[in-house]
XYZ file of C-alpha atoms in Angstrom:
749
model
C -12.450 -8.108 -30.038
C -13.298 -9.555 -33.473
C -11.737 -6.582 -35.229
C -8.648 -6.953 -33.067
C -8.249 -10.616 -34.109
C -8.769 -9.665 -37.755
C -6.046 -7.016 -37.496
C -3.755 -9.546 -35.857
C -4.402 -12.040 -38.689
C -3.634 -9.383 -41.288
C -0.473 -8.471 -39.431
C 0.737 -12.069 -39.490
C -0.164 -12.411 -43.134
C 1.765 -9.343 -44.263
C 5.015 -9.708 -42.324
C 7.799 -11.542 -44.110
C 9.794 -14.107 -42.122
C 12.060 -12.204 -39.720
C 15.780 -12.798 -39.581
C 16.982 -13.285 -36.007
C 20.560 -12.209 -35.319
C 22.665 -11.762 -32.192
C 25.435 -9.439 -31.053
C 27.830 -10.477 -28.285
C 29.640 -7.876 -26.202
C 32.341 -8.716 -23.636
C 33.986 -6.487 -20.998
C 37.036 -6.123 -23.217
C 34.791 -4.853 -25.990
C 33.358 -2.317 -23.589
C 36.918 -1.098 -23.018
C 37.112 0.010 -26.653
C 35.077 3.126 -25.960
C 35.395 6.795 -25.385
C 33.663 8.272 -22.329
C 30.187 7.613 -23.645
C 29.677 5.607 -26.857
C 30.827 2.216 -28.137
C 32.558 3.179 -31.381
C 35.002 0.465 -32.425
C 33.688 -2.854 -31.158
C 31.048 -3.461 -33.832
C 29.455 -1.915 -36.864
C 26.139 -0.710 -35.423
C 24.996 1.112 -38.511
C 23.313 -2.042 -39.794
C 20.969 -2.559 -36.889
C 20.714 0.901 -35.340
C 21.692 -0.233 -31.820
C 24.003 1.893 -29.638
C 25.385 1.247 -26.150
C 25.915 4.001 -23.592
C 28.164 3.326 -20.599
C 27.622 4.946 -17.200
C 28.847 4.004 -13.710
C 30.611 0.859 -14.924
C 34.351 0.281 -15.114
C 34.669 0.003 -18.936
C 37.878 -2.032 -18.826
C 36.535 -4.808 -16.581
C 32.775 -4.482 -16.628
C 32.807 -4.759 -12.839
C 29.845 -3.583 -10.789
C 30.125 -2.844 -7.071
C 28.223 -5.342 -4.891
C 25.214 -4.306 -2.824
C 24.802 -1.053 -4.687
C 22.394 -0.603 -7.572
C 23.947 0.939 -10.654
C 21.861 3.858 -11.840
C 22.511 3.199 -15.532
C 24.734 0.252 -16.382
C 24.292 0.769 -20.100
C 21.596 1.636 -22.608
C 20.286 -0.353 -25.533
C 18.775 1.995 -28.079
C 16.320 0.775 -30.679
C 16.020 3.754 -33.015
C 15.029 2.315 -36.364
C 11.676 0.992 -37.515
C 12.985 -2.290 -38.900
C 14.960 -3.522 -35.900
C 13.138 -5.110 -32.947
C 15.142 -6.142 -29.880
C 13.605 -9.377 -28.625
C 15.970 -10.636 -25.901
C 18.861 -9.417 -23.751
C 21.043 -11.801 -21.756
C 23.839 -10.831 -19.361
C 26.216 -13.612 -18.270
C 28.274 -13.319 -15.078
C 31.558 -14.932 -14.060
C 33.459 -15.048 -10.790
C 36.139 -12.581 -9.694
C 38.603 -14.498 -7.563
C 36.530 -16.491 -5.081
C 33.455 -14.324 -5.565
C 30.715 -16.072 -7.519
C 27.218 -14.602 -7.620
C 24.522 -16.830 -6.150
C 21.686 -14.380 -6.679
C 21.182 -11.125 -8.506
C 18.390 -8.636 -9.036
C 17.753 -7.060 -12.410
C 15.189 -5.113 -14.338
C 14.924 -3.334 -17.634
C 13.075 -0.042 -17.509
C 11.858 1.420 -20.765
C 12.071 5.194 -20.748
C 10.267 6.752 -23.711
C 12.142 9.046 -26.024
C 8.718 10.302 -27.125
C 6.659 11.656 -24.231
C 3.490 10.311 -25.844
C 4.530 6.700 -25.256
C 4.003 5.062 -21.883
C 7.036 3.593 -20.125
C 7.254 -0.091 -19.273
C 9.134 -2.350 -16.921
C 10.275 -5.873 -17.751
C 11.519 -8.087 -14.943
C 14.523 -10.280 -15.638
C 14.907 -13.970 -14.803
C 18.002 -15.350 -13.048
C 19.450 -18.626 -14.364
C 21.504 -20.216 -11.562
C 23.145 -22.788 -13.862
C 24.294 -20.274 -16.456
C 24.907 -17.480 -13.931
C 22.948 -15.267 -16.280
C 19.949 -12.956 -16.298
C 17.643 -12.882 -19.318
C 14.895 -10.477 -20.372
C 12.314 -10.782 -23.127
C 11.879 -7.334 -24.657
C 8.869 -5.661 -26.189
C 8.674 -4.359 -29.747
C 8.637 -0.581 -29.542
C 10.915 1.267 -31.894
C 10.592 4.547 -29.986
C 11.959 3.224 -26.694
C 15.306 2.447 -25.216
C 15.982 0.031 -22.388
C 18.064 0.881 -19.328
C 19.484 -2.090 -17.419
C 19.837 -1.671 -13.655
C 21.370 -4.415 -11.552
C 22.944 -5.261 -8.232
C 24.101 -8.405 -6.458
C 24.292 -9.687 -2.900
C 27.875 -10.926 -3.331
C 30.513 -9.086 -1.303
C 33.318 -7.560 -3.302
C 32.715 -7.460 -7.056
C 31.339 -9.645 -9.811
C 31.996 -9.367 -13.523
C 29.672 -9.892 -16.455
C 31.480 -11.871 -19.109
C 29.131 -11.440 -22.023
C 26.072 -9.453 -23.120
C 24.034 -11.114 -25.859
C 21.553 -8.988 -27.826
C 19.045 -10.845 -30.003
C 17.092 -8.820 -32.542
C 14.852 -9.399 -35.561
C 15.251 -7.468 -38.798
C 11.712 -7.055 -40.189
C 11.683 -6.847 -43.978
C 8.245 -5.245 -44.597
C 6.001 -2.665 -42.910
C 3.171 -4.112 -40.851
C -0.383 -3.123 -39.994
C -0.476 -0.999 -36.832
C -1.062 -3.211 -33.749
C -3.912 -1.108 -32.372
C -4.711 -1.301 -28.672
C -8.025 0.319 -27.654
C -8.877 0.967 -24.005
C -11.796 0.642 -23.503
C -13.246 -0.976 -26.625
C -16.818 -0.272 -25.452
C -17.829 3.074 -23.914
C -21.053 3.166 -21.879
C -22.896 6.488 -21.549
C -26.170 7.618 -20.061
C -28.475 9.671 -22.257
C -27.190 13.261 -22.402
C -23.719 12.414 -21.003
C -20.388 13.063 -22.749
C -17.103 11.185 -22.642
C -13.632 11.290 -24.184
C -12.485 8.909 -26.898
C -10.704 5.810 -25.586
C -6.905 5.659 -25.470
C -5.602 4.176 -28.725
C -2.010 3.158 -29.374
C 0.359 3.541 -31.160
C -0.134 7.101 -29.951
C 2.358 8.489 -32.483
C -0.035 7.902 -35.421
C -2.518 10.466 -36.762
C -6.113 9.237 -36.404
C -9.206 10.237 -38.405
C -12.627 9.473 -36.838
C -16.154 9.041 -38.241
C -19.510 7.444 -37.374
C -22.643 6.417 -39.259
C -24.695 6.457 -36.023
C -25.336 10.205 -35.955
C -28.817 9.689 -34.500
C -27.348 7.923 -31.406
C -24.132 9.881 -30.769
C -22.367 13.059 -31.792
C -18.566 12.991 -32.134
C -16.135 15.883 -31.931
C -12.909 14.762 -33.632
C -11.006 17.909 -32.686
C -11.688 17.493 -28.948
C -11.931 13.688 -29.174
C -15.256 13.586 -27.361
C -18.607 11.808 -27.710
C -22.081 12.999 -26.673
C -24.996 10.587 -26.178
C -28.094 11.709 -28.135
C -30.431 8.701 -28.013
C -30.691 5.269 -26.386
C -29.008 2.636 -28.563
C -25.664 1.349 -29.879
C -23.159 3.133 -32.100
C -19.791 2.468 -33.783
C -16.965 4.979 -34.148
C -14.540 4.119 -36.966
C -10.967 5.402 -37.304
C -8.215 5.235 -39.932
C -4.468 5.964 -39.973
C -2.122 6.849 -42.829
C 0.874 4.604 -43.662
C 4.299 5.282 -42.099
C 7.191 4.576 -44.453
C 9.273 1.580 -43.435
C 7.081 0.899 -40.404
C 3.290 0.723 -40.701
C 0.753 0.142 -43.453
C -2.462 2.165 -43.525
C -4.684 0.984 -40.694
C -8.300 1.050 -39.612
C -10.287 0.035 -36.564
C -13.313 0.920 -34.473
C -14.746 1.080 -30.984
C -18.314 0.776 -29.704
C -20.527 3.173 -27.767
C -23.578 2.022 -25.786
C -26.099 4.664 -24.725
C -28.379 3.761 -21.822
C -31.374 5.601 -20.432
C -30.911 8.144 -17.670
C -30.485 6.695 -14.196
C -33.507 7.282 -11.934
C -32.868 8.886 -8.543
C -34.717 6.884 -5.911
C -33.993 6.031 -2.274
C -35.440 5.003 1.061
C -35.291 7.422 3.978
C -33.392 4.951 6.209
C -30.826 2.465 4.869
C -31.663 -0.001 7.650
C -34.283 -0.592 10.345
C -35.020 -3.114 13.077
C -38.181 -5.219 13.301
C -39.621 -7.604 15.890
C -41.304 -10.955 15.434
C -45.131 -10.702 15.852
C -44.764 -6.964 16.461
C -43.870 -5.738 13.012
C -41.662 -3.064 11.510
C -41.995 0.577 10.517
C -41.955 -0.122 6.789
C -40.887 2.388 4.137
C -42.047 3.513 0.727
C -39.467 4.518 -1.843
C -38.987 8.202 -2.670
C -38.380 9.057 -6.330
C -36.961 12.499 -7.129
C -36.171 11.816 -10.815
C -38.036 11.487 -13.102
C -40.604 13.874 -11.707
C -43.328 12.423 -13.942
C -44.060 9.669 -16.465
C -42.414 7.059 -14.234
C -42.206 3.356 -14.851
C -44.177 0.926 -12.686
C -42.691 0.447 -9.183
C -42.738 -2.970 -7.503
C -41.366 -4.249 -4.155
C -39.712 -7.551 -3.254
C -38.006 -9.228 -0.262
C -34.700 -11.104 -0.429
C -36.025 -13.609 2.169
C -39.836 -13.896 2.357
C -39.422 -16.528 5.108
C -38.140 -13.712 7.354
C -40.096 -10.731 5.991
C -42.606 -10.607 3.144
C -43.763 -7.378 1.482
C -46.733 -6.207 -0.575
C -45.392 -6.131 -4.150
C -47.502 -3.116 -5.128
C -47.475 -0.849 -2.070
C -44.338 -1.935 -0.170
C -46.436 -2.393 2.991
C -45.256 -4.849 5.664
C -47.914 -6.027 8.117
C -47.107 -7.526 11.573
C -47.963 -10.970 10.241
C -45.391 -10.453 7.450
C -42.573 -10.332 10.033
C -42.178 -14.064 10.591
C -38.884 -14.941 12.294
C -35.569 -13.510 13.432
C -33.159 -12.881 10.583
C -32.184 -10.414 7.878
C -33.978 -9.416 4.690
C -33.416 -6.730 2.054
C -36.462 -4.925 0.652
C -35.928 -3.736 -2.944
C -38.021 -1.236 -4.894
C -37.691 -1.555 -8.685
C -38.941 1.034 -11.175
C -39.319 -0.258 -14.736
C -37.587 1.502 -17.632
C -39.775 4.114 -19.291
C -39.142 6.902 -21.803
C -35.688 8.425 -21.370
C -35.041 6.540 -18.110
C -33.563 3.089 -17.589
C -34.649 0.684 -14.876
C -33.794 1.863 -11.349
C -33.645 0.264 -7.904
C -33.317 1.207 -4.238
C -33.211 -0.965 -1.142
C -33.177 -1.016 2.632
C -32.177 -3.606 5.186
C -34.472 -5.093 7.844
C -32.978 -6.913 10.825
C -35.628 -8.865 12.728
C -35.074 -9.829 16.373
C -37.144 -11.923 18.761
C -38.400 -9.612 21.557
C -38.998 -12.620 23.818
C -35.453 -13.913 23.474
C -32.992 -13.521 26.334
C -30.356 -10.877 25.551
C -26.915 -12.278 26.301
C -23.801 -10.090 26.094
C -21.820 -10.604 22.926
C -19.359 -9.278 20.355
C -19.911 -8.711 16.646
C -16.795 -8.443 14.461
C -16.989 -6.879 11.007
C -13.952 -8.142 9.074
C -12.761 -6.218 5.986
C -9.504 -8.163 5.456
C -10.941 -10.321 2.648
C -11.598 -9.522 -0.992
C -15.044 -8.049 -1.776
C -16.232 -8.140 1.871
C -20.006 -8.161 2.445
C -20.607 -7.817 -1.298
C -18.481 -4.668 -1.697
C -16.282 -4.279 -4.773
C -12.575 -4.259 -3.888
C -10.526 -1.608 -5.707
C -6.780 -0.952 -5.872
C -4.146 1.280 -7.452
C -5.175 4.800 -8.442
C -8.830 4.024 -9.155
C -10.764 7.010 -7.797
C -14.103 5.241 -7.352
C -16.162 4.586 -4.264
C -18.711 1.983 -3.270
C -21.550 4.410 -3.954
C -20.352 4.571 -7.605
C -21.048 0.862 -8.067
C -24.166 -0.556 -9.696
C -25.380 -2.135 -6.448
C -23.625 -0.231 -3.650
C -23.446 -1.747 -0.186
C -24.865 0.857 2.205
C -25.798 -1.365 5.178
C -24.293 -4.495 6.728
C -25.891 -6.724 9.362
C -23.565 -8.535 11.731
C -23.398 -12.313 11.644
C -25.488 -12.608 14.810
C -28.183 -10.214 13.501
C -27.761 -7.772 16.369
C -25.497 -4.995 15.063
C -25.990 -2.934 11.896
C -23.391 -0.780 10.139
C -24.751 2.021 7.936
C -22.455 3.919 5.540
C -22.774 7.513 4.342
C -20.310 9.324 2.093
C -17.258 8.007 0.273
C -15.916 4.584 1.250
C -14.491 1.546 -0.508
C -12.975 -1.883 0.010
C -9.285 -1.606 -0.895
C -6.394 -3.890 -1.834
C -3.100 -2.414 -0.653
C 0.287 -2.631 -2.382
C 1.248 -5.371 0.086
C -1.742 -7.469 -1.107
C -3.677 -7.020 2.139
C -7.289 -5.837 2.273
C -8.980 -3.070 4.259
C -11.921 -0.674 4.324
C -11.074 2.944 3.508
C -13.375 5.726 4.708
C -12.696 9.223 3.369
C -12.314 12.575 5.118
C -14.212 15.657 3.986
C -13.116 18.094 1.282
C -14.510 21.197 -0.381
C -17.191 19.143 -2.154
C -17.945 16.340 0.318
C -18.547 16.040 4.041
C -16.496 13.561 6.059
C -17.829 10.026 5.620
C -19.653 8.352 8.499
C -20.211 4.784 9.698
C -23.209 4.450 12.035
C -23.160 1.518 14.485
C -26.559 0.599 15.933
C -28.206 -2.101 18.060
C -31.991 -2.532 18.572
C -34.140 -1.212 21.432
C -33.489 -3.199 24.586
C -29.767 -3.397 23.833
C -26.825 -1.107 24.564
C -23.373 -0.704 23.012
C -20.716 -1.306 25.676
C -17.546 -0.833 23.623
C -16.359 -0.293 20.035
C -12.805 -1.080 18.944
C -11.440 -0.364 15.468
C -8.293 -2.026 14.168
C -6.372 -1.036 11.058
C -3.291 0.628 9.648
C -4.602 4.194 10.036
C -7.404 4.784 12.532
C -8.057 8.168 14.192
C -11.839 8.565 13.992
C -14.134 10.967 15.808
C -17.019 9.391 17.739
C -20.500 10.734 18.360
C -22.197 10.896 20.856
C -19.641 12.171 23.401
C -17.506 9.381 24.772
C -14.809 8.549 27.275
C -11.518 7.584 25.709
C -9.917 4.505 27.234
C -6.542 5.321 25.701
C -4.100 7.609 27.505
C -2.781 8.942 24.189
C -5.282 11.624 23.036
C -4.385 10.943 19.387
C -5.138 7.236 19.717
C -8.917 7.114 19.311
C -9.572 3.577 18.138
C -11.592 2.580 21.233
C -14.966 3.977 22.306
C -16.836 3.418 25.556
C -19.980 5.228 26.774
C -19.342 8.204 28.994
C -19.775 7.725 32.744
C -22.533 9.981 34.143
C -23.166 10.001 37.916
C -21.098 6.874 38.280
C -22.946 4.850 35.632
C -22.305 4.451 31.892
C -24.871 5.921 29.512
C -27.220 3.540 27.713
C -26.538 4.190 24.011
C -27.675 2.099 21.063
C -26.327 4.229 18.182
C -22.803 5.629 17.639
C -21.410 7.529 14.633
C -17.795 6.944 13.563
C -16.516 9.824 11.418
C -13.352 10.123 9.328
C -12.806 13.534 10.875
C -9.035 13.937 11.146
C -7.692 11.569 8.479
C -8.700 8.773 6.136
C -9.685 5.648 8.073
C -7.991 2.410 6.976
C -9.923 -0.258 8.814
C -9.247 -3.994 9.133
C -11.979 -4.838 11.646
C -14.722 -3.146 13.635
C -15.394 -4.886 16.964
C -18.745 -4.061 18.569
C -19.560 -5.281 22.109
C -23.170 -5.122 23.294
C -25.419 -6.193 26.141
C -29.005 -5.937 27.363
C -29.970 -2.339 28.152
C -30.765 -3.224 31.786
C -27.762 -5.517 32.298
C -25.651 -4.969 35.402
C -22.668 -7.018 34.178
C -19.335 -5.321 34.766
C -16.869 -4.525 31.957
C -13.653 -6.526 31.847
C -11.189 -3.684 32.267
C -8.569 -4.676 29.695
C -6.232 -1.847 28.666
C -2.769 -1.548 27.118
C -0.072 0.796 28.463
C 1.331 2.201 26.272
C -1.174 1.788 23.453
C 1.310 2.421 20.610
C 4.497 0.377 20.254
C 7.232 0.097 17.640
C 9.296 -3.016 16.902
C 11.554 -4.264 14.102
C 10.627 -7.031 11.689
C 11.885 -10.566 12.505
C 13.113 -9.416 15.917
C 11.593 -10.619 19.208
C 10.428 -7.596 21.213
C 9.293 -7.451 24.821
C 6.181 -5.319 25.260
C 3.720 -4.928 28.097
C 0.940 -7.482 28.384
C -2.592 -6.118 28.720
C -3.588 -4.646 32.072
C -6.032 -7.196 33.484
C -7.253 -6.170 36.972
C -10.198 -8.605 36.846
C -7.851 -11.540 36.151
C -9.717 -12.669 33.037
C -8.385 -15.334 30.654
C -6.931 -13.357 27.755
C -6.091 -14.378 24.193
C -3.943 -12.283 21.831
C -3.937 -11.879 18.053
C -2.708 -9.367 15.447
C -5.325 -8.085 13.018
C -4.365 -8.148 9.347
C -1.799 -10.969 9.702
C -2.129 -14.725 9.357
C -1.051 -16.960 12.224
C 2.107 -17.820 10.250
C 3.202 -14.164 10.206
C 3.651 -13.644 13.958
C 4.200 -15.308 17.334
C 3.081 -14.090 20.762
C 4.263 -15.614 24.043
C 3.239 -14.260 27.446
C 5.737 -14.472 30.325
C 4.271 -12.917 33.463
C 3.418 -9.280 32.628
C 5.386 -9.193 29.343
C 4.738 -10.398 25.808
C 7.453 -11.718 23.499
C 6.204 -10.613 20.081
C 7.796 -11.435 16.717
C 6.330 -10.234 13.389
C 7.687 -11.313 9.995
C 6.158 -8.545 7.842
C 6.747 -4.781 8.113
C 3.679 -2.582 8.388
C 1.256 -1.025 10.848
C -0.958 -3.544 12.640
C -3.175 -3.852 15.699
C -2.483 -6.191 18.603
C -5.823 -7.359 20.040
C -6.483 -8.727 23.541
C -9.808 -10.469 24.231
C -11.550 -12.135 27.152
C -14.861 -14.022 27.058
C -17.942 -13.032 29.094
C -18.598 -14.862 32.358
C -18.431 -14.653 36.152
C -20.316 -11.363 36.148
C -18.204 -9.728 33.407
C -18.901 -8.855 29.788
C -16.581 -9.592 26.906
C -13.255 -7.788 27.293
C -11.355 -6.111 24.488
C -8.261 -3.902 24.202
C -5.973 -2.930 21.340
C -2.442 -1.659 20.839
C -1.090 -0.066 17.665
C 1.921 -2.143 16.609
C 4.232 -0.522 14.049
C 6.663 -3.040 12.590
C 9.632 -1.409 10.844
C 12.097 -2.767 8.341
C 15.715 -3.217 9.366
C 17.636 -0.768 7.230
C 20.905 -1.683 5.552
C 23.712 0.604 6.785
C 27.012 1.044 4.894
C 30.351 2.470 6.021
C 32.366 3.537 2.958
C 30.015 1.377 0.822
C 30.565 -1.785 2.904
C 27.404 -3.036 4.604
C 27.658 -3.342 8.392
C 27.249 -6.796 9.894
C 27.222 -5.438 13.441
C 25.897 -2.186 14.874
C 29.365 -0.696 15.263
C 31.799 1.363 13.171
C 35.573 1.735 13.611
C 36.299 5.472 13.413
C 40.090 5.244 13.456
C 39.691 6.964 10.076
C 36.826 9.133 8.844
C 33.811 7.170 7.585
C 31.027 8.003 5.146
C 27.789 6.366 6.297
C 24.928 5.662 3.904
C 21.586 4.113 4.795
C 18.959 2.478 2.576
C 15.825 4.493 3.336
C 12.538 2.853 2.268
C 10.210 4.602 -0.147
C 7.627 6.966 1.334
C 9.659 7.397 4.517
C 12.056 9.929 6.015
C 15.112 9.113 8.114
C 16.461 11.338 10.878
C 19.832 10.997 12.614
C 22.153 12.532 15.174
C 25.715 11.878 16.358
C 25.376 11.352 20.087
C 28.514 12.290 22.034
C 29.808 15.048 24.263
C 30.863 17.203 21.304
C 27.285 17.497 20.044
C 25.555 20.494 21.675
C 22.190 20.055 23.330
C 19.144 20.983 21.248
C 18.394 24.700 21.372
C 14.963 24.828 22.951
C 14.549 28.461 21.862
C 15.009 27.576 18.189
C 12.082 27.490 15.786
C 9.967 24.364 15.722
C 11.171 21.832 13.115
C 9.324 22.196 9.829
C 8.745 18.436 9.820
C 6.458 17.203 12.615
C 8.328 13.877 12.667
C 11.698 15.510 13.417
C 12.850 15.114 17.008
C 14.935 17.819 18.666
C 18.632 17.473 17.847
C 18.018 15.217 14.814
C 18.742 16.033 11.164
C 16.881 14.868 8.065
C 19.014 12.311 6.202
C 19.666 13.069 2.547
C 22.713 11.683 0.730
C 24.918 10.362 3.526
C 26.592 11.127 6.861
C 30.262 12.016 7.325
C 31.671 10.743 10.632
C 35.021 12.389 11.453
C 38.012 10.279 12.483
C 38.377 9.434 16.179
C 34.639 9.986 16.817
C 33.247 8.111 19.804
C 29.685 7.677 20.967
C 26.883 6.507 18.679
C 25.044 7.293 15.484
C 21.344 7.316 16.359
C 18.620 7.216 13.730
C 14.948 6.455 13.211
C 12.511 6.412 10.327
C 9.068 7.992 10.095
C 6.659 5.782 8.186
C 3.266 4.095 8.585
C 2.127 7.178 10.513
C 4.475 6.673 13.494
C 8.166 6.848 14.340
C 10.305 3.711 14.503
C 12.365 2.839 17.581
C 15.737 4.613 17.616
C 18.542 2.396 16.371
C 22.088 3.055 17.627
C 25.337 2.375 15.765
C 28.318 2.370 18.162
C 31.237 4.611 17.098
C 34.735 3.978 18.496
C 38.374 3.170 17.693
C 41.419 1.368 19.072
C 43.845 3.817 20.737
C 46.941 1.647 20.446
C 48.159 3.082 23.816
C 50.343 0.626 25.724
C 50.779 2.683 28.918
C 48.848 1.075 31.757
C 48.421 2.890 35.053
C 46.614 1.864 38.215
C 44.289 4.210 40.041
C 41.651 3.973 42.685
C 40.403 7.512 42.064
C 38.056 8.633 39.314
C 39.580 12.019 38.473
C 39.903 11.474 34.698
C 38.818 14.332 32.489
C 36.949 11.928 30.170
C 36.667 8.160 30.584
C 35.671 5.631 27.893
C 35.123 1.880 27.958
C 37.070 -0.328 25.526
C 34.239 -0.080 22.977
C 34.674 3.703 22.813
C 31.520 4.585 24.789
C 31.983 7.448 27.224
C 31.266 6.696 30.900
C 29.222 9.255 32.790
C 29.483 9.321 36.573
C 31.561 6.866 38.589
C 32.759 3.906 36.495
C 32.648 0.335 37.776
C 35.813 -1.676 38.348
C 37.629 -2.483 35.128
C 39.961 -1.231 32.391
C 39.167 2.099 30.708
C 40.710 4.717 28.412
C 41.353 8.138 29.971
C 41.664 11.334 27.910
C 43.409 14.065 29.929
C 45.299 17.138 28.776
C 45.092 15.916 25.197
C 46.744 12.576 26.037
C 45.215 9.087 26.170
C 46.165 6.307 28.569
C 44.742 3.046 29.786
C 43.678 2.998 33.426
C 42.486 0.332 35.804
C 39.718 1.190 38.273
C 39.956 -1.084 41.348
């Protein structure tokens, strides 16, 4: 960091005062163009800036509302001595249309593939009706401005103001090193850090040849000995741009990591009875090891012999949780190493009451885990102190982890536990749920955005959908449930994305009955910000039930029960779990049931580029329908009317498993012929499930004035006044009859 500050000081000291200038461009100036380049409005040879026009009316500068412009114009910064620092676009009204909000960004697309792209978000100024961006200094980039507005009709930008600085002298390269300190274990190798500007030619050297070996051609480092090293680099000057530069990064070489572990990540103990204690197993180094000592995280619960790791019955003092850690001191080529196991102590004389333990992974760094995000391909076991066992808050249930798992922050800023499936190098990851002797697991429910685990031992599935495996109950054998105190949850079919794990337990000899709460169906789809009626939980034992949605705050949803229905409203799109709970009592255990709740965005639909305000389209003339499809989703549609043939059941299966029979994958738009009646049906496939089918009514006014009166129903085809065809006998009312190619209004009495 010190070298970075020194470089920054030198940079400031060598740059002459910059001259800030502006260029103003109006729509009329944009009109003075050929099909691509601004050629007559200004003299751009001085500053090296060019404007490219695309998808904008050059004579007015107008941009169509509600439709993003792929490339409004480009601002090129091609010379070394010109730095664009700010872009402002001012808008004015067109007739009565005045923008009240707009959305803008500037996306830098590198001309040189070695330079990373960037995105700068604009700021909207309501008073000035303008959007402003502060730009970065990168002479090898251009900026593309995309924009749209929520104003119907059109808006017009009245002025584009470009502010730039004309640097008068070359500067020292503004080096950025990531990371500045590389940490290696003895014998390991690593690549050089990323250093920018990437367009420069770097020369590397080190004076620490006893600690590391560098390969400048392959840009790699090998750790030779424990210690610290510095790698220096230099760059040649670039005429008119950069002075000669120099910098460095650090390398820290640590001892090899010992391989040591306990046979079981967790065990149960009993007060005054003791625990089957463990000694650590060391597989590396095989000899010349450092001294090993043992310690307890809570000696008031469990104490341990510091030398041998032995735990005597008298050392198990009270109910609670303690972690036993074995530490091997650094020695020779090996650094200090640790291993640990969890002890959960119960009171064998205590009365076992039925209960529920909830493991909640919807917070940051849950249970001491490290929360990751983005494209970081690391797992909890990669961390310095990985969390391999968790004891529930009531010290009854233990979760043990094996394989690849991690706490995760999603793109929507929610948190979850992700457990990985198997691949060619790794078996599927497993979570083991256990309760002590004298207890039994009565039910396990997992909530999350993607949960299809396999359970072991064999279980009965409470859900009617065979693909919905988020609930486990012990199998019924000879009319009685098995007594099981350990269950494995495996990411067998897909990655598990878990919000909560709910574990219900009871005394092994308890004869309490389960509260038979179940949902039918157990998967439901609704639209965001729209009240939906769904089935309440089946509750044959008439228990008092409370409802909640895992992964959402109480401000994000409402649930109201009216008889056997629930009115549910959710304000955020996503895949969630609706939970139903009942408390133990009156001879029943705790009750628990879950329903997968997929909440879908309302999609904006356009007819000839005009957004629909109602779910209906006038087809008096042909219409071109476009739909805003969200990222990472597919949309499927069909025109539902008598002219559409039934799906051919003998045809090949659709290549896409989400494609329903008779539906077509949406791509660039849908042409609806004139005089089409019926409906445009569509759904999206996202979040692992299909959305409800949305219907857009298609119809037109006939303009027929002839009115007849009939009591019969012998029309060839009959439509209501909204253009929907009537099947079977119509009710009394006015209809449109199509017969022998002629249309007439009829009255059914």
